[in-house]
Short mmCIF file of C-alpha atoms in Angstrom, two decimals:
data_model
loop_
_atom_site.label_atom_id
_atom_site.label_comp_id
_atom_site.label_asym_id
_atom_site.label_seq_id
_atom_site.Cartn_x
_atom_site.Cartn_y
_atom_site.Cartn_z
CA UNK F 16 122.85 213.26 143.90
CA UNK F 17 122.21 209.73 142.62
CA UNK F 18 118.66 208.84 141.71
CA UNK F 19 116.81 205.63 142.39
CA UNK F 20 118.77 202.69 141.03
CA UNK F 21 117.63 199.17 140.29
CA UNK F 22 119.52 195.98 139.64
CA UNK F 23 119.56 194.09 137.40
CA UNK F 24 118.25 196.04 134.46
CA UNK F 25 117.14 192.83 132.78
CA UNK F 26 116.76 189.28 134.05
CA UNK F 27 115.86 186.20 132.06
CA UNK F 28 115.05 183.08 134.07
CA UNK F 29 113.22 179.83 133.63
CA UNK F 30 109.90 179.02 135.20
CA UNK F 31 110.42 177.68 138.69
CA UNK F 32 113.65 179.54 139.32
CA UNK F 33 114.16 182.28 141.87
CA UNK F 34 115.00 185.87 141.09
CA UNK F 35 115.85 188.73 143.41
CA UNK F 36 115.46 192.31 142.30
CA UNK F 37 117.15 195.13 144.13
CA UNK F 38 116.22 198.77 144.55
CA UNK F 39 118.41 201.47 146.03
CA UNK F 40 116.32 204.54 146.83
CA UNK F 41 117.57 208.08 146.97
CA UNK F 42 119.60 208.46 150.13
CA UNK F 43 117.48 209.66 153.02
CA UNK F 44 114.16 208.73 151.45
CA UNK F 45 111.98 206.94 153.99
CA UNK F 46 109.34 205.77 151.55
CA UNK F 47 110.05 203.04 149.05
CA UNK F 48 107.49 201.66 146.63
CA UNK F 49 107.44 198.70 144.28
CA UNK F 50 105.30 198.64 141.14
CA UNK F 51 105.11 196.36 138.16
CA UNK F 52 103.78 196.39 134.64
CA UNK F 53 102.94 193.06 133.11
CA UNK F 54 102.47 192.74 129.37
CA UNK F 55 99.63 194.86 128.05
CA UNK F 56 98.41 195.97 131.44
CA UNK F 57 98.63 199.15 133.48
CA UNK F 58 101.33 199.63 136.06
CA UNK F 59 100.14 198.26 139.38
CA UNK F 60 101.15 199.03 142.91
CA UNK F 61 102.81 196.16 144.79
CA UNK F 62 103.85 197.49 148.15
CA UNK F 63 105.10 200.41 150.17
CA UNK F 64 107.79 200.57 152.83
CA UNK F 65 108.22 203.32 155.35
CA UNK F 66 111.79 202.85 156.46
CA UNK F 67 112.06 199.12 157.17
CA UNK F 68 108.35 198.55 157.82
CA UNK F 69 105.78 197.39 155.30
CA UNK F 70 103.19 200.14 155.30
CA UNK F 71 100.97 198.64 152.63
CA UNK F 72 101.46 195.34 150.84
CA UNK F 73 97.95 195.03 149.46
CA UNK F 74 99.21 194.90 145.89
CA UNK F 75 101.42 191.85 146.29
CA UNK F 76 99.93 189.24 143.96
CA UNK F 77 100.63 186.10 146.00
CA UNK F 78 103.00 184.52 148.47
CA UNK F 79 105.60 183.79 145.82
CA UNK F 80 106.61 187.43 146.18
CA UNK F 81 108.66 188.52 149.18
CA UNK F 82 109.88 192.06 149.71
CA UNK F 83 112.34 193.17 152.34
CA UNK F 84 113.97 196.39 153.36
CA UNK F 85 116.34 195.50 156.15
CA UNK F 86 117.85 198.56 157.76
CA UNK F 87 115.53 200.86 155.91
CA UNK F 88 117.92 201.46 153.04
CA UNK F 89 117.81 199.30 149.92
CA UNK F 90 115.01 196.86 149.23
CA UNK F 91 114.85 193.47 147.58
CA UNK F 92 111.93 191.81 145.87
CA UNK F 93 112.24 188.06 145.56
CA UNK F 94 110.08 185.94 143.32
CA UNK F 95 110.18 182.25 144.22
CA UNK F 96 109.30 180.22 142.26
CA UNK F 97 108.86 182.42 139.22
CA UNK F 98 105.93 181.79 136.89
CA UNK F 99 105.40 182.86 133.29
CA UNK F 100 102.86 185.50 134.28
CA UNK F 101 105.46 187.23 136.45
CA UNK F 102 107.17 188.56 133.33
CA UNK F 103 107.07 192.31 133.12
CA UNK F 104 108.86 195.42 134.26
CA UNK F 105 109.30 196.02 137.96
CA UNK F 106 109.69 199.63 139.02
CA UNK F 107 110.85 201.03 142.28
CA UNK F 108 110.24 204.55 143.54
CA UNK F 109 111.17 206.51 146.62
CA UNK F 110 109.96 209.64 148.30
CA UNK F 111 111.41 211.60 151.16
CA UNK F 112 108.79 212.28 153.75
CA UNK F 113 107.90 209.69 156.37
CA UNK F 114 104.39 210.96 156.82
CA UNK F 115 102.20 210.44 153.80
CA UNK F 116 100.83 213.59 152.28
CA UNK F 117 99.46 214.88 149.05
CA UNK F 118 102.77 216.49 148.24
CA UNK F 119 104.97 213.44 148.52
CA UNK F 120 106.43 213.24 145.03
CA UNK F 121 107.87 209.89 144.04
CA UNK F 122 111.13 209.45 142.15
CA UNK F 123 111.33 206.40 139.96
CA UNK F 124 114.07 203.99 139.09
CA UNK F 125 114.72 202.71 135.57
CA UNK F 126 112.97 199.41 136.20
CA UNK F 127 114.00 195.79 135.96
CA UNK F 128 112.68 193.88 132.99
CA UNK F 129 111.95 190.31 134.09
CA UNK F 130 111.40 187.60 131.52
CA UNK F 131 110.29 184.19 132.70
CA UNK F 132 110.63 181.46 130.07
CA UNK L 8 86.70 199.64 133.67
CA UNK L 9 89.95 201.06 134.99
CA UNK L 10 89.71 203.75 137.62
CA UNK L 11 92.04 205.92 135.52
CA UNK L 12 91.33 206.28 131.83
CA UNK L 13 93.61 207.98 129.35
CA UNK L 14 92.92 209.10 125.82
CA UNK L 15 94.05 208.69 123.21
CA UNK L 16 95.92 205.40 123.56
CA UNK L 17 98.14 206.27 120.62
CA UNK L 18 98.88 209.62 119.05
CA UNK L 19 101.04 210.43 116.05
CA UNK L 20 101.64 214.05 115.14
CA UNK L 21 103.95 216.22 113.11
CA UNK L 22 106.72 218.24 114.69
CA UNK L 23 105.43 221.58 115.90
CA UNK L 24 101.88 220.49 116.57
CA UNK L 25 100.09 221.22 119.82
CA UNK L 26 99.48 217.98 121.71
CA UNK L 27 96.77 217.21 124.26
CA UNK L 28 96.54 214.02 126.29
CA UNK L 29 93.55 213.50 128.54
CA UNK L 30 93.08 211.68 131.81
CA UNK L 31 89.83 210.95 133.62
CA UNK L 32 89.52 209.23 136.95
CA UNK L 33 86.69 207.91 139.08
CA UNK L 34 88.16 207.79 142.59
CA UNK L 35 88.80 210.42 145.22
CA UNK L 36 92.33 211.63 144.89
CA UNK L 37 94.83 213.70 146.81
CA UNK L 38 97.09 214.33 143.82
CA UNK L 39 97.54 213.48 140.17
CA UNK L 40 100.84 212.70 138.48
CA UNK L 41 101.89 212.95 134.88
CA UNK L 42 104.87 210.77 134.09
CA UNK L 43 106.95 210.05 131.01
CA UNK L 44 108.54 206.82 129.92
CA UNK L 45 110.93 206.65 126.99
CA UNK L 46 111.37 203.35 125.12
CA UNK L 47 113.55 201.06 127.19
CA UNK L 48 113.82 203.69 129.86
CA UNK L 49 112.66 204.40 133.32
CA UNK L 50 109.82 206.59 134.45
CA UNK L 51 110.27 210.30 134.96
CA UNK L 52 107.81 212.37 136.91
CA UNK L 53 106.73 215.44 134.95
CA UNK L 54 104.13 216.97 137.20
CA UNK L 55 102.34 216.37 140.43
CA UNK L 56 99.28 218.54 140.91
CA UNK L 57 96.20 218.71 143.06
CA UNK L 58 94.56 221.81 141.61
CA UNK L 59 94.82 224.35 138.84
CA UNK L 60 97.64 224.35 136.38
CA UNK L 61 101.39 223.85 136.23
CA UNK L 62 103.84 224.72 133.47
CA UNK L 63 107.34 223.50 132.84
CA UNK L 64 108.96 224.54 129.61
CA UNK L 65 106.75 223.39 126.76
CA UNK L 66 104.66 221.19 129.02
CA UNK L 67 101.46 222.31 130.70
CA UNK L 68 99.29 220.21 133.01
CA UNK L 69 95.83 221.16 134.17
CA UNK L 70 93.40 219.51 136.52
CA UNK L 71 89.70 219.99 137.19
CA UNK L 72 88.91 218.32 140.49
CA UNK L 73 85.13 218.75 140.13
CA UNK L 74 85.13 217.05 136.73
CA UNK L 75 87.80 214.51 137.73
CA UNK L 76 89.77 215.30 134.64
CA UNK L 77 93.29 216.35 133.80
CA UNK L 78 95.06 217.25 130.59
CA UNK L 79 98.70 217.30 129.59
CA UNK L 80 99.60 219.69 126.79
CA UNK L 81 102.80 219.90 124.79
CA UNK L 82 103.40 223.04 122.79
CA UNK L 83 105.69 223.13 119.74
CA UNK L 84 106.13 219.35 119.87
CA UNK L 85 109.46 217.84 118.93
CA UNK L 86 110.52 214.30 117.99
CA UNK L 87 112.33 214.00 121.32
CA UNK L 88 108.92 214.30 123.01
CA UNK L 89 108.11 210.85 121.63
CA UNK L 90 107.44 208.66 124.64
CA UNK L 91 104.66 207.06 126.64
CA UNK L 92 102.86 209.55 128.86
CA UNK L 93 101.18 208.09 131.91
CA UNK L 94 98.62 209.58 134.23
CA UNK L 95 98.54 208.24 137.78
CA UNK L 96 96.33 209.36 140.64
CA UNK L 97 97.09 209.16 144.31
CA UNK L 98 94.17 207.60 146.10
CA UNK L 99 92.88 209.71 148.96
CA UNK L 100 91.99 206.60 150.95
CA UNK L 101 95.24 204.65 150.90
CA UNK L 102 97.76 206.91 149.12
CA UNK L 103 98.42 204.25 146.50
CA UNK L 104 99.14 205.35 142.96
CA UNK L 105 96.54 204.11 140.50
CA UNK L 106 97.90 204.15 136.99
CA UNK L 107 96.41 204.81 133.60
CA UNK L 108 97.39 202.66 130.65
CA UNK L 109 99.51 205.36 129.08
CA UNK L 110 99.40 207.27 125.83
CA UNK L 111 102.04 206.43 123.26
CA UNK L 112 103.06 209.65 121.52
CA UNK L 113 105.10 209.73 118.33
CA UNK L 114 106.22 213.05 116.91
CA UNK L 115 107.40 212.86 113.32
CA UNK L 116 109.99 215.31 112.00
#
């Protein structure tokens, strides 16, 4: 069974440009999470989808970030316009159970390294 | 002060040594994760635990809920264990994962 995949693995863009990151969760997983690690900081939660609905987007830094999960399958995270401080590694994770519980293990993708010049 | 603190930040050891990485947290949690990240690689979940102890191969994870502390142990360490080990706790209030800064482990042959 394929794991969580992310595309691209690395993106280099200029300040002001737009970038769209994609995450394909494990098939059948209702929960999809986005996290990011910016330089020198801890990984931070961005948002959580349950199927196509945003369950929790309290970690989204500002309105330059837009996440979607149309159809409840793959998700995209768009940054528009990108700023220098957006550089970092963006991770996606998925977990199977629709109802949150203590035992809902998350499976992580390889991450997308975003560099904004 | 971060809600999840790991120590040490960096650890270099010789092959075969017993390794301990510590994690302390200050929030109410429903579970604690230990994860591994190799250089240039993605994140792999090693353990998820909410009480007691779990063992997988040479890795052992323990948690003391009363003391809000967890440890990850590696027995008979090997250079391939070199990676960043991250502790993350699942908040009881909103189920978000709160992450520690990670411990960079280097095992020398």
